[in-house]
Amino acid sequence: MNERRRALEILRRIERESAFASLLLTNDSGFVRTLVLGVLRWRSRLDFVIDSFAKSKIEPEIRDILRLGALQLLFMRVAPHAAVGETVALVPLRARGFVNAILRKISKGAPEPADVATRNAHPQWLIDRWTRVYGAERAAKIAAANQELSYPDAMTDSPPPAATRSELVPGMWKLTGSSADVEGFALDEGSGVIADIAAAAGNDVLDLAAAPGGKSLVMRVRGARVVSNDISIARLRPLIGKSSIVVSDGRQPPFARPFQVVLLDAPCSATGTIRKNPEIKWRLREDDLASFAALQKQLLVSALDLASETVVYSTCSLEPEENDAVVDDVLRTRTDFVRGDVAKLVNANVARWVENGVLRLTPEAGTDGFTAHILRKK
Ligand SMILES: C[S@@+](CC[C@H](N)C(=O)[O-])C[C@H]1O[C@@H](n2cnc3c(N)ncnc32)[C@H](O)[C@@H]1O
């Protein structure tokens, strides 16, 4: 199928079915991926440009086609005549003249948005909340970092062909292209940081929400004995034969003995992973944070019950409701645990991202964003 048409079809499905781009794009060419992820990454900025030229209401499919065209003209090195001509060919006849006229105008020059949210194509409410939590300067850096292309990182003994050494995680490499030919296993560098914190806390570890398993694998490389639990057997599949696997709801775990360390890398809003999953920023509602927090608290209570020394509580969310507030709330009744200091468990490069004992790794580090707390049994 025509690659632009395929990209359009995937964008329509993501919108209609709330599907995840990364799951739909498994067998597609680099060009289709770039188109789909680029439209999701730049959506509100593309709309800002489109709406500056189009004064009438635009139906959703035509808007997606205009976004594809504007993306090629503004953010990809596609020759303008090809970007316009090939994109207009996707348009139903009745709207061809309209789309053609707008794309030709965009090809001659587009306005620059003045505000941080539109310039970096984020919803205003996310910029507002990151400004409250991290300050205006860091909020703008987080948003800008989310707009950078990112590749998976890899844990491997032999240096991959196109890669630089991770400064945060020993033995990890930051790839500058696809991970297809890499030995070892792929995971985000930020995930490696979390695994190293848990492995530094002890070598008898329960990974309570472990799938798909990157952190379990890093902890094993560090010499820990790891039990990998998750509620989803399907998501645990990559760990089969590589770790001890248990399938259970972490709120009612079947374990008869405590573990020295419990890592709870909890299900969350994933606002730290927007650079890889740009659709999250358009789909998430501020109200959703409360429902994640409710599950996170239940899982954290369970993690405390299972730990004889240390709990590492991490999320790939940058939001305090899913991190600090969860820990504060649970510690109000669980006086058998106190907050520990992440800085004591990490190397100097990671320690730069620790504030008052809490890891706040944000995407301008060149990683996915992670927050991590340490809880110690009294
Ligand atoms: C952020 S992901 C974990 C990523 C994993 N630690 C890794 O590094 O590959 C959260 C996981 O929590 C699992 N999960 C959700 N609800 C759960 C529950 N009640 N008990 C156990 N696991 C749960 C999900 O299936 C998902 O795999």
XYZ file of N, CA and C in Angstrom, residues 132-372:
723
model
N 4.261 24.300 37.485
C 4.034 24.311 38.938
C 5.011 23.384 39.657
N 5.245 22.198 39.087
C 6.037 21.180 39.778
C 7.547 21.410 39.604
N 7.963 21.751 38.388
C 9.406 21.783 38.071
C 9.935 23.194 37.792
N 9.047 24.194 37.743
C 9.468 25.550 37.378
C 9.373 25.732 35.867
N 9.253 27.007 35.435
C 8.997 27.292 34.014
C 10.143 26.841 33.109
N 11.376 27.063 33.580
C 12.522 26.753 32.718
C 12.621 25.247 32.449
N 12.478 24.464 33.530
C 12.588 23.009 33.361
C 11.372 22.454 32.596
N 10.201 23.047 32.825
C 9.008 22.591 32.089
C 9.220 22.754 30.592
N 9.802 23.884 30.188
C 10.045 24.117 28.758
C 11.080 23.122 28.227
N 12.085 22.803 29.064
C 13.103 21.826 28.630
C 12.500 20.435 28.472
N 11.599 20.061 29.391
C 10.947 18.741 29.303
C 10.145 18.666 28.009
N 9.367 19.733 27.739
C 8.534 19.730 26.527
C 9.399 19.657 25.273
N 10.496 20.429 25.256
C 11.368 20.420 24.068
C 12.010 19.039 23.894
N 12.417 18.416 25.012
C 13.045 17.091 24.927
C 12.057 16.052 24.389
N 10.794 16.206 24.720
C 9.782 15.264 24.215
C 9.638 15.332 22.697
N 10.112 16.418 22.088
C 9.969 16.585 20.640
C 11.168 16.006 19.882
N 12.187 15.551 20.614
C 13.354 14.960 19.963
C 13.055 13.521 19.566
N 13.648 13.083 18.446
C 13.512 11.677 18.074
C 14.317 10.847 19.065
N 13.810 9.676 19.427
C 14.593 8.841 20.333
C 14.622 7.410 19.817
N 15.709 6.734 20.140
C 15.856 5.336 19.772
C 15.960 4.527 21.048
N 15.686 3.216 20.982
C 15.855 2.421 22.196
C 17.334 2.372 22.579
N 17.604 2.162 23.850
C 18.966 1.946 24.319
C 19.134 0.435 24.477
N 20.374 -0.010 24.700
C 20.583 -1.457 24.779
C 21.593 -1.806 25.850
N 21.372 -2.954 26.483
C 22.310 -3.506 27.467
C 23.016 -4.643 26.745
N 24.289 -4.526 26.501
C 24.989 -5.558 25.742
C 26.478 -5.534 26.069
N 27.132 -6.722 25.973
C 28.568 -6.800 26.274
C 29.394 -6.186 25.166
N 28.963 -6.393 23.890
C 29.755 -5.882 22.772
C 29.131 -4.597 22.249
N 29.924 -3.523 22.125
C 29.378 -2.235 21.683
C 28.651 -2.358 20.348
N 27.404 -1.878 20.256
C 26.676 -1.910 18.985
C 27.323 -0.965 17.973
N 27.072 -1.170 16.666
C 27.729 -0.381 15.616
C 27.515 1.129 15.750
N 26.274 1.590 15.891
C 26.032 3.033 15.974
C 25.494 3.341 17.364
N 26.399 3.705 18.281
C 25.946 3.886 19.665
C 26.974 4.674 20.464
N 26.506 5.334 21.508
C 27.423 5.965 22.452
C 27.189 5.337 23.821
N 28.234 5.358 24.656
C 28.156 4.721 25.963
C 27.248 5.525 26.894
N 26.382 4.847 27.631
C 25.536 5.535 28.617
C 26.386 6.079 29.752
N 26.130 7.311 30.163
C 26.850 7.877 31.309
C 26.134 7.577 32.617
N 24.913 7.055 32.513
C 24.123 6.798 33.715
C 24.154 5.331 34.139
N 24.191 4.432 33.149
C 24.047 2.997 33.431
C 25.227 2.232 32.832
N 26.140 1.719 33.678
C 27.285 0.968 33.159
C 26.823 -0.210 32.296
N 27.475 -0.414 31.154
C 27.125 -1.534 30.281
C 25.996 -1.231 29.319
N 25.414 -0.035 29.427
C 24.339 0.310 28.492
C 24.855 1.210 27.402
N 24.208 1.104 26.229
C 24.581 1.885 25.054
C 23.380 2.628 24.538
N 23.600 3.886 24.149
C 22.521 4.692 23.566
C 22.634 4.587 22.051
N 21.631 3.965 21.451
C 21.689 3.724 20.009
C 21.361 5.006 19.252
N 21.936 5.111 18.051
C 21.618 6.273 17.213
C 20.856 5.812 15.970
N 20.305 4.615 16.029
C 19.496 4.083 14.934
C 18.664 2.934 15.477
N 18.241 2.046 14.586
C 17.355 0.962 15.016
C 18.101 -0.056 15.886
N 17.348 -0.806 16.682
C 17.977 -1.785 17.577
C 18.000 -3.180 16.946
N 17.651 -3.270 15.644
C 17.443 -4.577 15.020
C 18.650 -5.520 15.154
N 19.874 -5.001 14.949
C 21.031 -5.909 14.907
C 21.781 -6.004 16.223
N 21.192 -5.509 17.300
C 21.937 -5.424 18.549
C 21.815 -6.717 19.346
N 22.976 -7.184 19.858
C 22.937 -8.328 20.780
C 22.458 -7.810 22.137
N 22.226 -8.735 23.078
C 21.750 -8.274 24.379
C 20.285 -7.917 24.287
N 19.841 -6.906 25.050
C 18.418 -6.560 25.012
C 18.239 -5.054 25.055
N 17.094 -4.615 24.476
C 16.816 -3.185 24.381
C 15.939 -2.760 25.553
N 16.232 -1.614 26.112
C 15.336 -0.972 27.083
C 15.764 0.475 27.185
N 14.942 1.306 27.780
C 15.311 2.702 27.919
C 16.359 2.867 29.020
N 17.252 3.826 28.803
C 18.307 4.106 29.779
C 17.713 4.430 31.167
N 16.584 5.143 31.187
C 15.949 5.492 32.463
C 15.492 4.239 33.206
N 15.019 3.241 32.463
C 14.650 1.956 33.064
C 15.869 1.306 33.701
N 17.009 1.423 33.013
C 18.261 0.877 33.548
C 18.633 1.541 34.867
N 18.407 2.848 34.958
C 18.696 3.578 36.201
C 17.875 3.002 37.350
N 16.586 2.767 37.100
C 15.702 2.229 38.155
C 16.157 0.828 38.581
N 16.482 -0.011 37.587
C 16.936 -1.373 37.904
C 18.203 -1.331 38.748
N 19.119 -0.403 38.425
C 20.364 -0.303 39.187
C 20.109 0.129 40.628
N 19.121 0.984 40.847
C 18.788 1.405 42.217
C 18.309 0.188 43.015
N 17.413 -0.595 42.413
C 16.878 -1.764 43.127
C 17.979 -2.794 43.370
N 18.834 -3.020 42.370
C 19.900 -4.024 42.543
C 20.929 -3.560 43.576
N 21.128 -2.237 43.681
C 22.073 -1.728 44.684
C 21.515 -1.887 46.096
N 20.188 -1.998 46.210
C 19.561 -2.111 47.532
C 19.645 -3.532 48.083
N 19.918 -4.509 47.241
C 20.026 -5.888 47.727
C 19.958 -6.871 46.572
N 20.301 -8.166 46.852
C 20.352 -9.107 45.721
C 19.234 -10.146 45.739
N 18.256 -9.954 46.627
C 17.099 -10.859 46.656
C 15.883 -9.969 46.358
N 15.433 -9.984 45.085
C 14.489 -8.954 44.629
C 13.192 -9.555 44.097
N 12.078 -8.966 44.518
C 10.794 -9.232 43.872
C 10.459 -8.018 43.007
N 10.269 -8.281 41.720
C 9.868 -7.220 40.777
C 8.350 -7.388 40.608
N 7.582 -6.553 41.321
C 6.151 -6.837 41.512
C 5.296 -6.542 40.275
N 5.728 -5.584 39.461
C 5.016 -5.276 38.200
C 6.077 -5.274 37.104
N 6.454 -6.471 36.661
C 7.731 -6.653 35.966
C 7.670 -6.595 34.450
N 6.495 -6.838 33.855
C 6.440 -6.993 32.399
C 6.552 -5.646 31.680
N 7.188 -5.575 30.501
C 7.769 -6.688 29.741
C 9.132 -7.163 30.219
N 9.757 -6.479 31.197
C 10.837 -7.166 31.884
C 12.236 -6.586 31.787
N 12.389 -5.435 31.152
C 13.732 -4.868 31.011
C 14.448 -4.708 32.351
N 13.719 -4.242 33.356
C 14.380 -3.985 34.649
C 14.789 -5.301 35.309
N 13.928 -6.329 35.225
C 14.305 -7.644 35.772
C 15.610 -8.132 35.139
N 15.734 -7.963 33.827
C 16.926 -8.468 33.137
C 18.179 -7.711 33.580
N 18.075 -6.388 33.734
C 19.247 -5.620 34.192
C 19.627 -6.048 35.611
N 18.643 -6.240 36.479
C 18.964 -6.646 37.858
C 19.672 -7.999 37.872
N 19.271 -8.892 36.967
C 19.955 -10.188 36.880
C 21.398 -10.009 36.411
N 21.605 -9.128 35.424
C 22.972 -8.836 34.968
C 23.819 -8.337 36.143
N 23.175 -7.599 37.065
C 23.914 -7.070 38.226
C 24.116 -8.128 39.307
N 23.621 -9.338 39.091
C 23.873 -10.425 40.029
C 22.761 -10.687 41.026
N 21.612 -10.012 40.876
C 20.506 -10.240 41.817
C 19.735 -11.509 41.447
N 19.169 -12.156 42.463
C 18.186 -13.215 42.220
C 16.841 -12.509 42.130
N 16.131 -12.706 41.010
C 14.933 -11.892 40.771
C 13.724 -12.787 40.538
N 12.615 -12.486 41.207
C 11.326 -13.088 40.872
C 10.509 -11.993 40.179
N 10.005 -12.310 38.963
C 9.312 -11.304 38.147
C 7.820 -11.594 38.142
N 7.064 -10.722 38.798
C 5.607 -10.902 38.875
C 4.902 -9.851 38.017
N 3.815 -10.248 37.367
C 2.960 -9.261 36.683
C 1.559 -9.842 36.589
N 0.581 -8.971 36.431
C -0.803 -9.432 36.301
C -1.075 -9.981 34.906
N -0.220 -9.618 33.937
C -0.482 -9.999 32.547
C 0.488 -11.059 32.056
N -0.034 -12.256 31.798
C 0.839 -13.314 31.274
C 1.308 -12.954 29.864
N 0.454 -12.305 29.095
C 0.837 -11.943 27.713
C 2.019 -10.978 27.732
N 1.963 -9.999 28.640
C 3.049 -9.015 28.679
C 4.344 -9.601 29.253
N 4.228 -10.719 30.020
C 5.420 -11.346 30.608
C 6.191 -12.210 29.608
N 5.579 -12.460 28.451
C 6.170 -13.405 27.492
C 7.668 -13.173 27.223
N 8.125 -11.925 27.038
C 9.562 -11.738 26.752
C 10.484 -12.257 27.856
N 9.943 -12.505 29.061
C 10.795 -12.965 30.172
C 10.839 -14.492 30.288
N 10.032 -15.182 29.485
C 9.975 -16.638 29.620
C 11.359 -17.231 29.340
N 11.833 -18.070 30.240
C 13.151 -18.675 30.109
C 14.281 -17.776 30.557
N 13.976 -16.542 30.918
C 15.048 -15.602 31.292
C 14.967 -15.146 32.746
N 13.829 -15.380 33.398
C 13.686 -14.991 34.803
C 12.654 -15.916 35.434
N 12.586 -15.948 36.774
C 11.522 -16.712 37.431
C 10.251 -15.887 37.345
N 9.208 -16.490 36.768
C 7.999 -15.713 36.475
C 6.839 -16.138 37.372
N 6.112 -15.165 37.859
C 4.863 -15.426 38.585
C 3.796 -14.515 37.990
N 2.604 -15.079 37.754
C 1.492 -14.265 37.263
C 0.506 -14.092 38.405
N 0.395 -12.873 38.904
C -0.609 -12.630 39.955
C -0.934 -11.145 40.013
N -2.093 -10.857 40.588
C -2.437 -9.476 40.890
C -1.576 -9.056 42.079
N -0.751 -8.056 41.874
C 0.170 -7.622 42.923
C -0.527 -7.156 44.189
N -1.839 -6.938 44.141
C -2.572 -6.557 45.349
C -2.897 -7.762 46.218
N -2.895 -8.971 45.594
C -3.103 -10.209 46.354
C -2.038 -11.222 45.961
N -0.785 -10.946 46.285
C 0.310 -11.790 45.797
C 0.361 -13.124 46.536
N 0.860 -14.175 45.905
C 0.846 -15.509 46.505
C 2.111 -15.863 47.296
N 3.004 -14.899 47.550
C 4.315 -15.262 48.098
C 4.249 -15.555 49.598
N 4.973 -16.636 49.989
C 4.929 -17.057 51.383
C 6.100 -16.500 52.177
N 7.057 -15.872 51.501
C 8.212 -15.339 52.230
C 8.469 -13.903 51.807
N 9.109 -13.120 52.682
C 9.452 -11.748 52.286
C 10.690 -11.729 51.379
N 10.873 -10.619 50.670
C 12.061 -10.408 49.843
C 12.844 -9.237 50.429
N 14.171 -9.320 50.292
C 15.015 -8.232 50.815
C 14.610 -6.897 50.175
N 14.374 -6.950 48.857
C 14.006 -5.740 48.112
C 12.755 -6.036 47.291
N 11.788 -5.118 47.326
C 10.668 -5.204 46.378
C 10.727 -3.971 45.486
N 10.805 -4.213 44.171
C 10.703 -3.122 43.207
C 9.258 -3.057 42.733
N 8.624 -1.903 42.967
C 7.289 -1.684 42.401
C 7.410 -0.584 41.345
N 7.467 -1.015 40.087
C 7.522 -0.084 38.949
C 6.083 -0.013 38.431
N 5.328 0.876 39.018
C 3.868 0.786 38.968
C 3.263 1.227 37.633
N 2.093 0.648 37.306
C 1.347 1.153 36.149
C 0.999 2.619 36.400
N 1.100 3.454 35.351
C 0.968 4.902 35.571
C 0.544 5.615 34.290
N 0.419 6.926 34.390
C 0.012 7.721 33.228
C 1.093 7.781 32.151
N 2.321 7.460 32.514
C 3.446 7.397 31.567
C 3.792 8.748 30.932
N 3.607 9.833 31.684
C 3.949 11.141 31.105
C 5.463 11.322 30.909
N 6.259 10.408 31.499
C 7.705 10.468 31.234
C 8.096 9.871 29.898
N 7.150 9.195 29.234
C 7.502 8.493 27.982
C 6.886 9.150 26.745
N 6.496 10.409 26.873
C 5.815 11.087 25.770
C 6.691 11.178 24.518
N 8.023 11.262 24.693
C 8.853 11.354 23.468
C 8.742 10.070 22.636
N 8.511 8.921 23.312
C 8.352 7.678 22.536
C 6.899 7.397 22.194
N 5.980 7.826 23.050
C 4.540 7.572 22.843
C 3.791 8.896 22.817
N 3.968 9.686 21.741
C 3.435 11.057 21.761
C 1.919 11.128 21.870
N 1.205 10.043 21.544
C -0.258 10.116 21.643
C -0.723 10.308 23.085
N 0.134 9.906 24.057
C -0.254 10.028 25.469
C -0.655 11.456 25.819
N 0.081 12.437 25.261
C -0.189 13.819 25.687
C -1.544 14.318 25.213
N -2.079 13.721 24.155
C -3.395 14.147 23.659
C -4.521 13.350 24.303
N -4.199 12.158 24.795
C -5.239 11.260 25.294
C -5.479 11.437 26.793
N -4.412 11.702 27.527
C -4.514 11.765 28.984
C -5.380 12.941 29.431
N -6.194 12.703 30.464
C -6.963 13.775 31.087
C -6.447 13.931 32.504
N -6.446 15.137 33.000
C -5.907 15.379 34.336
C -6.624 14.509 35.378
N -7.936 14.276 35.156
C -8.707 13.440 36.100
C -8.204 12.000 36.153
N -7.542 11.526 35.077
C -7.085 10.129 35.056
C -6.053 9.847 36.150
N -5.339 10.889 36.576
C -4.244 10.673 37.530
C -4.762 10.051 38.822
N -5.977 10.440 39.232
C -6.517 9.925 40.502
C -6.750 8.423 40.441
N -7.205 7.915 39.283
C -7.463 6.470 39.239
C -6.154 5.679 39.218
N -5.114 6.227 38.552
C -3.808 5.555 38.648
C -3.344 5.540 40.101
N -3.503 6.679 40.789
C -3.005 6.785 42.167
C -3.685 5.770 43.085
N -4.969 5.520 42.865
C -5.685 4.567 43.731
C -5.056 3.171 43.618
N -4.787 2.715 42.393
C -4.153 1.402 42.190
C -2.711 1.410 42.724
N -2.012 2.507 42.477
C -0.620 2.598 42.945
C -0.526 2.460 44.463
N -1.469 3.066 45.179
C -1.438 2.971 46.651
C -1.659 1.533 47.104
N -2.628 0.856 46.472
C -2.893 -0.543 46.858
C -1.660 -1.410 46.592
N -1.022 -1.194 45.437
C 0.161 -1.995 45.110
C 1.322 -1.665 46.050
N 1.431 -0.395 46.436
C 2.536 -0.017 47.332
C 2.353 -0.649 48.714
N 1.133 -0.688 49.209
C 0.875 -1.345 50.497
C 1.309 -2.811 50.420
N 0.968 -3.451 49.324
C 1.329 -4.839 49.112
C 2.856 -5.002 49.062
N 3.534 -4.067 48.365
C 5.000 -4.121 48.282
C 5.624 -3.999 49.670
N 5.069 -3.128 50.525
C 5.608 -2.969 51.884
C 5.434 -4.262 52.679
N 4.280 -4.918 52.488
C 4.031 -6.184 53.191
C 5.060 -7.254 52.803
N 5.566 -7.173 51.575
C 6.434 -8.234 51.046
C 7.923 -7.959 51.248
N 8.288 -6.764 51.728
C 9.706 -6.391 51.799
C 10.250 -6.552 53.211
N 11.424 -7.193 53.350
C 12.047 -7.265 54.678
C 12.965 -6.074 54.916
N 13.460 -5.403 53.845
C 14.358 -4.247 54.059
C 13.935 -2.994 53.292
N 13.767 -3.140 51.951
C 13.656 -1.937 51.117
C 12.582 -2.096 50.056
N 11.824 -1.030 49.831
C 10.935 -0.956 48.665
C 11.425 0.177 47.770
N 11.580 -0.126 46.481
C 11.846 0.918 45.493
C 10.524 1.150 44.771
N 9.975 2.365 44.914
C 8.711 2.689 44.254
C 9.021 3.629 43.094
N 8.784 3.154 41.857
C 9.091 3.989 40.697
C 7.908 4.040 39.755
N 7.848 5.137 38.981
C 6.891 5.218 37.872
C 7.576 5.958 36.727
N 7.052 5.768 35.510
C 7.529 6.584 34.381
C 6.570 7.771 34.222
N 6.051 8.252 35.354
C 5.208 9.447 35.393
C 5.989 10.574 36.055
N 5.787 11.788 35.582
C 6.444 12.966 36.170
C 5.522 13.673 37.154
N 4.345 13.079 37.420
C 3.306 13.801 38.167
C 3.336 13.453 39.655
N 3.350 14.457 40.536
C 3.412 14.211 41.988
C 2.258 13.363 42.510
N 1.073 13.473 41.894
C -0.078 12.672 42.363
C 0.210 11.175 42.320
N 1.061 10.753 41.374
C 1.341 9.329 41.207
C 2.626 8.915 41.914
N 3.316 9.875 42.503
C 4.613 9.586 43.115
C 4.626 10.046 44.573
N 5.025 11.307 44.806
C 5.149 11.826 46.172
C 3.862 11.644 46.967
N 2.717 11.949 46.349
C 1.452 11.884 47.081
C 1.095 10.439 47.436
N 1.432 9.492 46.564
C 1.169 8.083 46.848
C 2.003 7.631 48.050
N 3.284 7.990 48.025
C 4.174 7.600 49.127
C 3.728 8.258 50.435
N 3.450 9.552 50.385
C 3.015 10.267 51.595
C 1.773 9.616 52.187
N 0.825 9.329 51.323
C -0.446 8.793 51.787
C -0.259 7.426 52.453
N 0.523 6.558 51.805
C 0.710 5.214 52.356
C 1.511 5.278 53.659
N 2.519 6.171 53.715
C 3.343 6.243 54.939
C 2.578 6.796 56.139
N 1.467 7.465 55.879
C 0.673 7.980 56.999
C 0.192 6.844 57.894
N -0.157 5.703 57.294
C -0.599 4.578 58.123
C 0.504 3.537 58.321
N 1.482 3.497 57.389
C 2.539 2.478 57.503
C 3.762 3.062 58.190
N 3.645 3.196 59.515
C 4.736 3.815 60.258
C 5.905 2.845 60.462
N 5.768 1.606 59.947
C 6.900 0.660 60.014
C 7.937 0.942 58.915
N 7.659 1.902 58.012
C 8.614 2.273 56.952
C 8.919 3.764 57.008
N 10.154 4.126 56.608
C 10.533 5.550 56.489
C 11.124 5.784 55.096
N 11.117 7.049 54.681
C 11.732 7.385 53.400
C 13.249 7.215 53.482
N 13.824 6.628 52.443
C 15.285 6.531 52.335
C 15.782 7.540 51.306
N 17.100 7.484 51.017
C 17.716 8.453 50.114
C 18.251 7.733 48.871
N 17.643 8.015 47.716
C 18.080 7.371 46.469
C 19.550 7.689 46.188
N 20.003 8.883 46.584
C 21.381 9.301 46.256
C 22.422 8.317 46.790
N 22.089 7.611 47.888
C 23.065 6.682 48.476
C 23.242 5.419 47.633
N 22.354 5.198 46.669
C 22.384 3.946 45.901
C 22.823 4.140 44.454
N 23.220 5.354 44.075
C 23.483 5.612 42.646
C 24.861 6.223 42.428
N 25.326 6.184 41.174
C 26.616 6.806 40.842
C 26.458 8.332 40.728
N 27.590 9.030 40.586
C 27.576 10.501 40.630
C 26.733 11.092 39.495
N 26.746 10.459 38.323
C 25.978 11.029 37.199
C 24.476 10.936 37.443
N 24.040 9.842 38.067
C 22.609 9.708 38.378
C 22.252 10.618 39.556
N 23.192 10.776 40.500
C 22.913 11.571 41.709
C 22.524 13.007 41.367
N 22.971 13.492 40.199
C 22.576 14.855 39.792
C 21.070 14.985 39.604
N 20.388 13.858 39.409
C 18.946 13.881 39.175
C 18.160 13.564 40.444
N 18.864 13.492 41.592
C 18.190 13.198 42.865
C 17.997 14.504 43.631
N 16.763 14.734 44.083
C 16.452 15.942 44.872
C 15.807 15.510 46.172
N 16.394 15.881 47.297
C 15.861 15.519 48.613
C 15.532 14.029 48.704
N 16.449 13.196 48.218
C 16.287 11.752 48.351
C 15.456 11.094 47.270
N 14.843 11.899 46.375
C 13.936 11.348 45.360
C 14.556 11.512 43.976
N 14.543 10.435 43.169
C 15.020 10.539 41.789
C 13.949 11.219 40.941
N 14.325 12.320 40.285
C 13.413 12.981 39.332
C 14.154 13.107 38.007
N 14.181 11.987 37.295
C 14.867 11.935 36.009
C 13.867 12.415 34.960
N 14.145 13.552 34.327
C 13.194 14.094 33.348
C 13.814 14.012 31.955
N 12.993 14.058 30.900
C 13.478 13.675 29.566
C 14.607 14.523 28.995
N 14.863 15.706 29.565
C 16.016 16.449 29.041
C 17.320 15.737 29.386
N 17.261 14.677 30.216
C 18.425 13.814 30.455
C 18.727 12.966 29.215
N 17.822 12.979 28.230
C 18.002 12.121 27.059
C 17.455 10.720 27.303
N 16.674 10.570 28.367
C 16.066 9.271 28.714
C 14.554 9.466 28.809
N 13.826 8.356 28.998
C 12.447 8.489 29.437
C 12.479 9.079 30.852
N 11.412 9.758 31.230
C 11.357 10.340 32.565
C 10.908 9.307 33.591
N 11.577 9.283 34.741
C 11.195 8.385 35.842
C 11.264 9.126 37.162
N 10.360 8.768 38.071
C 10.439 9.244 39.447
C 10.620 8.010 40.323
N 11.503 8.083 41.330
C 11.675 6.920 42.216
C 11.883 7.348 43.657
